[in-house]
Coordinates of C-alpha atoms and ligand atoms in Angstrom, one line a residue:
X767 CA 0.0 0.0 0.0
X768 CA 3.0 2.3 0.1
X769 CA 4.4 3.2 -3.3
X770 CA 8.0 4.1 -3.9
X771 CA 8.5 6.9 -6.5
X772 CA 11.7 8.5 -7.8
X773 CA 11.9 12.2 -7.1
X774 CA 12.0 14.8 -9.9
X775 CA 11.1 15.1 -13.6
X776 CA 7.6 16.3 -12.7
X777 CA 5.8 17.3 -9.5
X778 CA 5.9 14.6 -6.8
X779 CA 2.3 15.6 -5.7
X780 CA 1.1 14.4 -9.1
X781 CA 2.8 11.1 -8.7
X782 CA 1.1 10.9 -5.2
X783 CA -2.3 11.6 -6.7
X784 CA -1.8 8.8 -9.3
X785 CA -0.8 6.5 -6.5
X786 CA -3.7 7.6 -4.4
X787 CA -6.3 7.1 -7.2
X788 CA -4.8 3.5 -7.7
X789 CA -5.5 2.8 -4.0
X790 CA -2.1 3.6 -2.3
X791 CA -2.1 4.6 1.3
X792 CA 1.3 6.3 1.3
X793 CA 4.3 7.2 -0.9
X794 CA 8.0 7.2 -0.4
X795 CA 9.8 9.6 -2.7
X796 CA 13.4 8.5 -3.2
X797 CA 16.2 10.7 -4.4
X798 CA 18.6 9.7 -7.2
X799 CA 22.3 10.1 -6.4
X800 CA 22.4 13.4 -8.3
X801 CA 19.6 14.8 -6.1
X802 CA 21.6 14.1 -3.0
X803 CA 20.3 15.6 0.2
X804 CA 17.8 18.1 -1.3
X805 CA 14.3 16.9 -0.3
X806 CA 11.0 18.7 -1.0
X807 CA 8.0 19.5 1.1
X808 CA 4.9 19.3 -1.0
X809 CA 1.1 19.4 -0.5
X810 CA 0.7 15.7 -1.0
X811 CA -2.8 14.0 -1.1
X812 CA -1.5 11.0 0.8
X813 CA 1.1 10.6 3.6
X814 CA 4.4 10.9 1.8
X815 CA 8.1 11.2 2.7
X816 CA 11.0 12.4 0.5
X817 CA 14.2 10.5 1.4
X818 CA 17.7 11.8 0.7
X819 CA 20.0 9.8 -1.3
X820 CA 22.2 7.8 1.1
X821 CA 19.2 6.9 3.2
X822 CA 17.4 5.6 0.1
X823 CA 19.9 2.8 -0.3
X824 CA 19.0 1.4 3.2
X825 CA 15.3 1.6 2.3
X826 CA 15.8 -0.2 -1.1
X827 CA 18.1 -2.7 0.6
X828 CA 15.4 -3.5 3.1
X829 CA 12.7 -3.6 0.4
X830 CA 14.5 -6.0 -1.9
X831 CA 15.5 -8.3 0.9
X832 CA 12.0 -8.5 2.3
X833 CA 9.7 -8.7 -0.7
X834 CA 6.8 -9.4 -0.8
X835 CA 6.4 -8.7 3.0
X836 CA 8.3 -5.5 3.4
X837 CA 6.6 -3.3 6.0
X838 CA 6.8 0.5 6.4
X839 CA 5.2 3.3 8.3
X840 CA 5.4 7.1 7.9
X841 CA 5.3 9.1 11.2
X842 CA 5.3 12.9 11.5
X843 CA 8.0 13.7 14.1
X844 CA 7.2 17.4 14.4
X845 CA 9.0 20.3 12.8
X846 CA 12.8 19.8 13.3
X847 CA 14.8 23.0 14.0
X848 CA 18.5 23.5 13.8
X849 CA 19.1 20.9 11.1
X850 CA 22.7 20.7 9.9
X851 CA 24.5 21.2 7.6
X852 CA 22.7 24.4 6.8
X853 CA 22.7 26.5 4.6
X854 CA 23.8 24.2 1.8
X855 CA 23.7 24.5 -2.0
X856 CA 20.6 22.7 -3.3
X857 CA 21.4 19.8 -5.7
X858 CA 19.4 21.5 -8.4
X859 CA 21.0 25.0 -8.0
X860 CA 22.7 26.5 -11.0
X861 CA 26.5 26.3 -11.1
X862 CA 29.0 28.7 -12.7
X863 CA 31.1 29.7 -14.4
X864 CA 28.7 31.4 -16.8
X865 CA 29.8 31.0 -20.4
X866 CA 27.8 34.0 -21.5
X867 CA 29.0 36.9 -19.5
X868 CA 32.7 37.1 -20.2
X869 CA 34.6 36.6 -17.0
X870 CA 32.4 37.7 -14.2
X871 CA 32.2 35.1 -11.5
X872 CA 28.7 33.6 -11.2
X873 CA 26.7 32.9 -9.1
X874 CA 27.2 36.1 -7.0
X875 CA 25.5 34.8 -3.8
X876 CA 23.3 32.1 -2.4
X877 CA 19.8 32.8 -1.1
X878 CA 17.1 30.6 0.5
X879 CA 15.2 28.8 -2.3
X880 CA 14.2 25.3 -1.1
X881 CA 10.9 24.5 0.6
X882 CA 10.0 28.2 1.0
X883 CA 6.5 28.5 2.6
X884 CA 4.7 31.5 1.2
X885 CA 1.3 32.8 0.1
X886 CA -0.2 31.0 -2.8
X887 CA -2.9 31.9 -5.4
X888 CA -4.8 28.7 -5.9
X889 CA -6.0 25.7 -3.9
X890 CA -3.0 23.7 -2.8
X891 CA -2.5 20.0 -3.7
X892 CA -4.1 18.0 -6.5
X893 CA -6.9 17.0 -4.1
X894 CA -7.2 19.9 -1.6
X895 CA -8.7 19.4 1.8
X896 CA -11.8 21.6 2.1
X897 CA -10.1 23.1 5.2
X898 CA -7.1 24.1 3.2
X899 CA -8.2 27.4 1.6
X900 CA -6.1 29.4 -0.9
X901 CA -3.4 30.3 1.6
X902 CA 0.1 28.9 1.7
X903 CA 2.3 26.5 -0.2
X904 CA 5.9 25.3 -0.5
X905 CA 7.9 26.0 -3.6
X906 CA 11.5 25.8 -4.5
X907 CA 13.8 27.3 -7.1
X908 CA 15.1 30.7 -8.4
X909 CA 11.5 32.0 -8.1
X910 CA 11.8 31.6 -4.4
X911 CA 15.5 32.7 -4.0
X912 CA 15.1 35.9 -6.1
X913 CA 12.5 37.5 -3.8
X914 CA 14.8 37.0 -0.8
X915 CA 17.5 39.0 -2.6
X916 CA 15.1 41.6 -4.0
X917 CA 13.9 42.1 -0.4
X918 CA 17.4 42.6 0.8
X919 CA 18.0 45.1 -2.1
X920 CA 14.9 47.0 -1.0
X921 CA 16.1 47.0 2.6
X922 CA 19.5 48.3 1.7
X923 CA 17.9 50.9 -0.6
X924 CA 15.5 52.0 2.2
X925 CA 18.5 52.7 4.5
X926 CA 20.7 54.2 1.8
X927 CA 18.5 56.1 -0.7
X928 CA 21.4 57.4 -2.7
X929 CA 23.1 54.1 -3.4
X930 CA 23.4 52.9 -7.0
X931 CA 22.4 49.5 -8.1
X932 CA 26.1 48.5 -8.2
X933 CA 26.6 49.7 -4.7
X934 CA 23.6 47.7 -3.5
X935 CA 24.9 44.6 -5.3
X936 CA 28.3 45.2 -3.7
X937 CA 26.8 45.4 -0.2
X938 CA 24.9 42.2 -0.7
X939 CA 27.9 40.3 -2.1
X940 CA 30.6 41.5 0.3
X941 CA 28.5 40.7 3.4
X942 CA 27.5 37.2 2.3
X943 CA 28.9 34.3 4.3
X944 CA 30.6 31.3 2.7
X945 CA 30.9 29.4 6.0
X946 CA 28.2 27.8 8.0
X947 CA 29.9 27.0 11.3
X948 CA 31.6 29.3 13.9
X949 CA 34.8 27.3 13.1
X950 CA 34.5 28.5 9.5
X951 CA 33.6 25.3 7.7
X952 CA 32.7 26.2 4.1
X953 CA 29.2 25.7 2.8
X954 CA 28.7 22.2 1.3
X955 CA 26.9 20.9 -1.8
X956 CA 23.7 19.0 -1.1
X957 CA 24.7 16.6 -3.9
X958 CA 27.6 15.2 -2.0
X959 CA 28.0 17.1 1.3
X960 CA 31.4 18.1 0.1
X961 CA 32.7 21.7 0.0
X962 CA 30.6 23.4 -2.7
X963 CA 33.2 25.8 -4.0
X964 CA 33.0 29.3 -5.5
X965 CA 31.1 28.4 -8.7
X966 CA 28.3 27.0 -6.5
X967 CA 28.2 29.5 -3.6
X968 CA 29.6 32.7 -5.0
X969 CA 30.3 34.9 -2.0
X970 CA 28.0 32.7 0.1
X971 CA 24.7 33.0 1.8
X972 CA 23.2 36.5 1.8
X973 CA 22.9 38.3 5.2
X974 CA 20.3 41.1 5.3
X975 CA 21.5 42.6 8.6
X976 CA 25.1 42.9 7.5
X977 CA 24.2 44.0 3.9
X978 CA 22.8 47.3 5.4
X979 CA 26.2 48.1 6.8
X980 CA 28.9 46.8 4.4
X981 CA 31.5 49.4 5.4
X982 CA 33.0 49.6 1.9
X983 CA 31.3 49.4 -1.5
X984 CA 32.6 48.7 -5.0
X985 CA 30.8 51.2 -7.3
X986 CA 30.1 51.1 -11.1
X987 CA 28.8 53.9 -13.3
X988 CA 26.5 53.5 -16.3
X989 CA 29.5 54.2 -18.6
X990 CA 31.4 51.3 -17.0
X991 CA 28.6 48.9 -17.9
X992 CA 28.4 50.3 -21.4
X993 CA 32.2 49.9 -21.8
X994 CA 32.0 46.4 -20.5
X995 CA 29.2 45.5 -23.0
X996 CA 31.0 47.2 -25.9
X997 CA 34.2 45.2 -25.0
X998 CA 32.2 42.0 -25.1
X999 CA 31.5 42.8 -28.7
X1000 CA 28.0 44.1 -28.6
X1001 CA 27.2 47.0 -31.0
X1002 CA 25.6 50.3 -30.3
X1003 CA 22.1 49.0 -31.0
X1004 CA 22.5 45.9 -28.8
X1005 CA 24.0 47.9 -25.9
X1006 CA 21.3 50.6 -26.2
X1007 CA 18.6 47.8 -26.0
X1008 CA 20.4 46.3 -23.0
X1009 CA 20.7 49.5 -20.9
X1010 CA 17.4 51.0 -22.1
X1011 CA 18.7 54.2 -23.5
X1012 CA 21.0 55.4 -26.3
X1013 CA 24.6 54.3 -26.0
X1014 CA 27.6 54.8 -28.3
X1015 CA 30.6 52.5 -27.9
X1016 CA 33.0 55.1 -29.3
X1017 CA 32.1 57.5 -26.5
X1018 CA 33.3 55.2 -23.7
X1019 CA 36.4 53.1 -22.9
X1020 CA 36.1 49.4 -23.4
X1021 CA 36.4 47.5 -20.1
X1022 CA 37.4 43.9 -19.7
X1023 CA 35.7 41.8 -17.1
X1024 CA 38.5 42.2 -14.7
X1025 CA 38.6 45.9 -15.2
X1026 CA 34.9 46.2 -14.2
X1027 CA 35.0 47.4 -10.5
X1028 CA 33.0 44.4 -9.4
X1029 CA 33.0 42.9 -5.9
X1030 CA 34.8 39.8 -7.2
X1031 CA 37.8 39.3 -9.4
X1032 CA 38.3 36.7 -12.1
X1033 CA 41.4 36.5 -14.3
X1034 CA 42.7 34.0 -16.9
X1035 CA 46.2 32.7 -16.2
X1036 CA 47.9 31.5 -19.3
X1037 CA 51.5 31.0 -20.3
X1038 CA 51.7 34.5 -21.7
X1039 CA 49.7 36.1 -18.8
X1040 CA 51.2 34.4 -15.8
X1041 CA 51.2 37.7 -13.8
X1042 CA 48.4 40.2 -13.9
X1043 CA 47.5 43.5 -12.2
X1044 CA 43.9 44.2 -11.4
X1045 CA 42.7 47.5 -9.9
X1046 CA 39.8 48.0 -7.6
X1047 CA 38.3 51.2 -6.1
X1048 CA 36.3 51.0 -2.8
X1049 CA 34.2 53.8 -1.2
X1050 CA 33.9 54.3 2.5
X1051 CA 30.2 54.1 3.5
X1052 CA 30.8 53.2 7.1
X1053 CA 31.9 55.6 9.8
X1054 CA 34.0 58.6 8.7
X1055 CA 37.1 57.1 10.3
X1056 CA 37.7 53.4 9.4
X1057 CA 40.8 51.2 9.2
X1058 CA 40.7 48.1 7.1
X1059 CA 43.4 45.4 6.8
X1060 CA 43.5 42.8 4.1
X1061 CA 43.0 39.1 4.7
X1062 CA 44.0 36.9 1.7
X1063 CA 43.2 33.3 1.0
X1064 CA 45.2 32.3 -2.1
X1065 CA 43.8 29.9 -4.6
X1066 CA 46.1 26.8 -4.9
X1067 CA 49.1 27.7 -7.1
X1068 CA 48.4 31.4 -7.1
X1069 CA 50.2 34.1 -5.2
X1070 CA 48.4 37.4 -4.5
X1071 CA 50.1 40.7 -3.7
X1072 CA 48.3 43.9 -2.8
X1073 CA 49.6 47.4 -3.5
X1074 CA 48.5 48.3 0.0
X1075 CA 47.6 46.0 2.9
X1076 CA 45.9 48.6 5.0
X1077 CA 43.3 51.2 4.0
X1078 CA 42.8 54.2 6.3
X1079 CA 39.7 56.3 5.7
X1080 CA 39.2 59.7 7.4
X1081 CA 35.9 60.7 5.9
X1082 CA 32.6 59.4 4.5
X1083 CA 32.4 58.6 0.8
X1084 CA 36.2 58.7 0.5
X1085 CA 37.5 56.4 -2.2
Ligands
NAG2202 C1 12.2 13.0 16.3 O1 12.2 14.2 17.1 C2 13.1 14.2 18.2 C3 12.9 15.5 18.9 O2 13.0 16.6 18.1 C4 14.5 14.0 17.7 O3 15.4 14.0 18.8 C5 14.6 12.7 16.9 O4 15.9 12.6 16.4 C6 13.6 12.7 15.8 N1 13.6 11.3 15.2 C7 13.8 11.1 13.9 C8 13.8 9.7 13.5 O5 14.0 12.1 13.2
NAG2203 C1 38.9 34.1 -19.9 O1 38.8 33.5 -21.1 C2 37.5 33.1 -21.6 C3 37.7 32.4 -22.9 O2 38.5 33.1 -23.8 C4 36.7 34.4 -21.7 O3 35.4 34.0 -22.1 C5 36.6 35.1 -20.4 O4 35.9 36.3 -20.6 C6 38.0 35.4 -19.8 N1 37.9 35.9 -18.5 C7 38.4 37.0 -18.1 C8 38.3 37.4 -16.7 O5 39.0 37.7 -18.9
NAG2204 C1 29.2 33.1 9.1 O1 28.3 32.2 9.7 C2 28.9 31.5 10.8 C3 27.9 30.5 11.3 O2 26.7 31.1 11.7 C4 29.3 32.5 11.9 O3 30.0 31.8 12.9 C5 30.2 33.5 11.3 O4 30.5 34.5 12.2 C6 29.6 34.2 10.1 N1 30.6 35.0 9.4 C7 30.3 36.3 9.1 C8 31.4 37.0 8.5 O5 29.2 36.8 9.3
NAG2205 C1 36.0 47.7 -28.1 O1 35.7 46.3 -28.2 C2 35.2 45.9 -29.4 C3 34.8 44.4 -29.3 O2 35.9 43.7 -28.8 C4 36.2 46.2 -30.6 O3 35.6 45.9 -31.8 C5 36.5 47.7 -30.5 O4 37.5 48.0 -31.5 C6 37.0 48.1 -29.1 N1 37.2 49.6 -29.1 C7 38.3 50.1 -28.7 C8 38.3 51.6 -28.7 O5 39.3 49.5 -28.4
NAG2206 C1 45.6 50.5 -12.4 O1 45.6 51.8 -11.9 C2 46.8 52.5 -12.1 C3 46.7 53.9 -11.5 O2 45.5 54.5 -11.8 C4 47.0 52.6 -13.6 O3 48.3 53.3 -13.9 C5 47.1 51.2 -14.2 O4 47.2 51.3 -15.6 C6 45.9 50.4 -13.8 N1 46.2 49.0 -14.2 C7 45.3 48.3 -14.8 C8 45.7 46.9 -15.2 O5 44.1 48.7 -15.1

């Protein structure tokens, strides 16, 4: 009476409805290895449980060794708080590098996007309980992560009305957190529970409270974006369409990705470009007087030198 279904491809609730209509009493949704530890909460029509990958092996082992008399029960154990590791990178999350944007590290940040409980516009579930009115539902994906970041952008903007979009992005990126323990353990990938890495986490999990007070911001002007787009090879018409107003590439200086004053730096190291200089400009948006000292974690095989290891600011908006 309990059906085992493989997670993904289409909505697990729909599988549950098919199982229910065929007389099932319950459903176990099992993850494939690539789905790892990312499990979904859904408005199922029958008792259902989504099992993460390693645990699936135990269940299948039991099932195959005990057919036709395998026995199972599903018990709700209450909402569990403080589950670890958390945050993690969902197994379905997009990974960089982006092949389309010419050298800017992607993703920029991580934001909550799995099993987000939020207001919903229709009845929930394929066979809604009459008591369940059009209220709340779980959903997962970019559609759930993006509003978290939009909300943080709105929060930063409300505290700093004069900040440019680039400064708001900078604030969000530089205050994100790539570790999840006080000991500094790096965020892991749900697929494997191994360190996720920069092309999965970007700068890490966004932090609304810290984003409001980033201390320093990396700024960009409209002309910087135009110069970057022109340098990528877009013509005047394409750049104008992208930025929403008239742009002329011969009026600006082309910028390469690493010249863009972005809050991350990507360079290509080749035999002919073993050593490279990259400039960055930061603006003091903290207190008037602030001292900063550099902390460097070098990628394996790369040495990093700074032109200055301490920055001393004496006034607001000083660059
Ligand atoms: C059930 O909940 C209790 C209390 O939160 C917890 O200690 C226990 O590990 C949970 N059991 C399972 C099987 O998750
Ligand atoms: C590195 O090289 C690739 C391939 O030529 C290019 O797409 C990318 O923009 C380069 N990255 C940087 C930071 O210049
Ligand atoms: C990142 O999160 C960990 C775990 O909560 C915390 O100990 C650490 O202080 C955070 N780091 C920053 C820079 O906020
Ligand atoms: C800017 O970049 C484009 C595309 O790479 C190139 O065709 C153009 O000549 C560059 N302009 C200048 C002034 O270097
Ligand atoms: C970095 O900035 C310095 C000083 O403005 C300038 O001379 C140099 O050409 C810049 N280097 C690069 C790689 O942009």
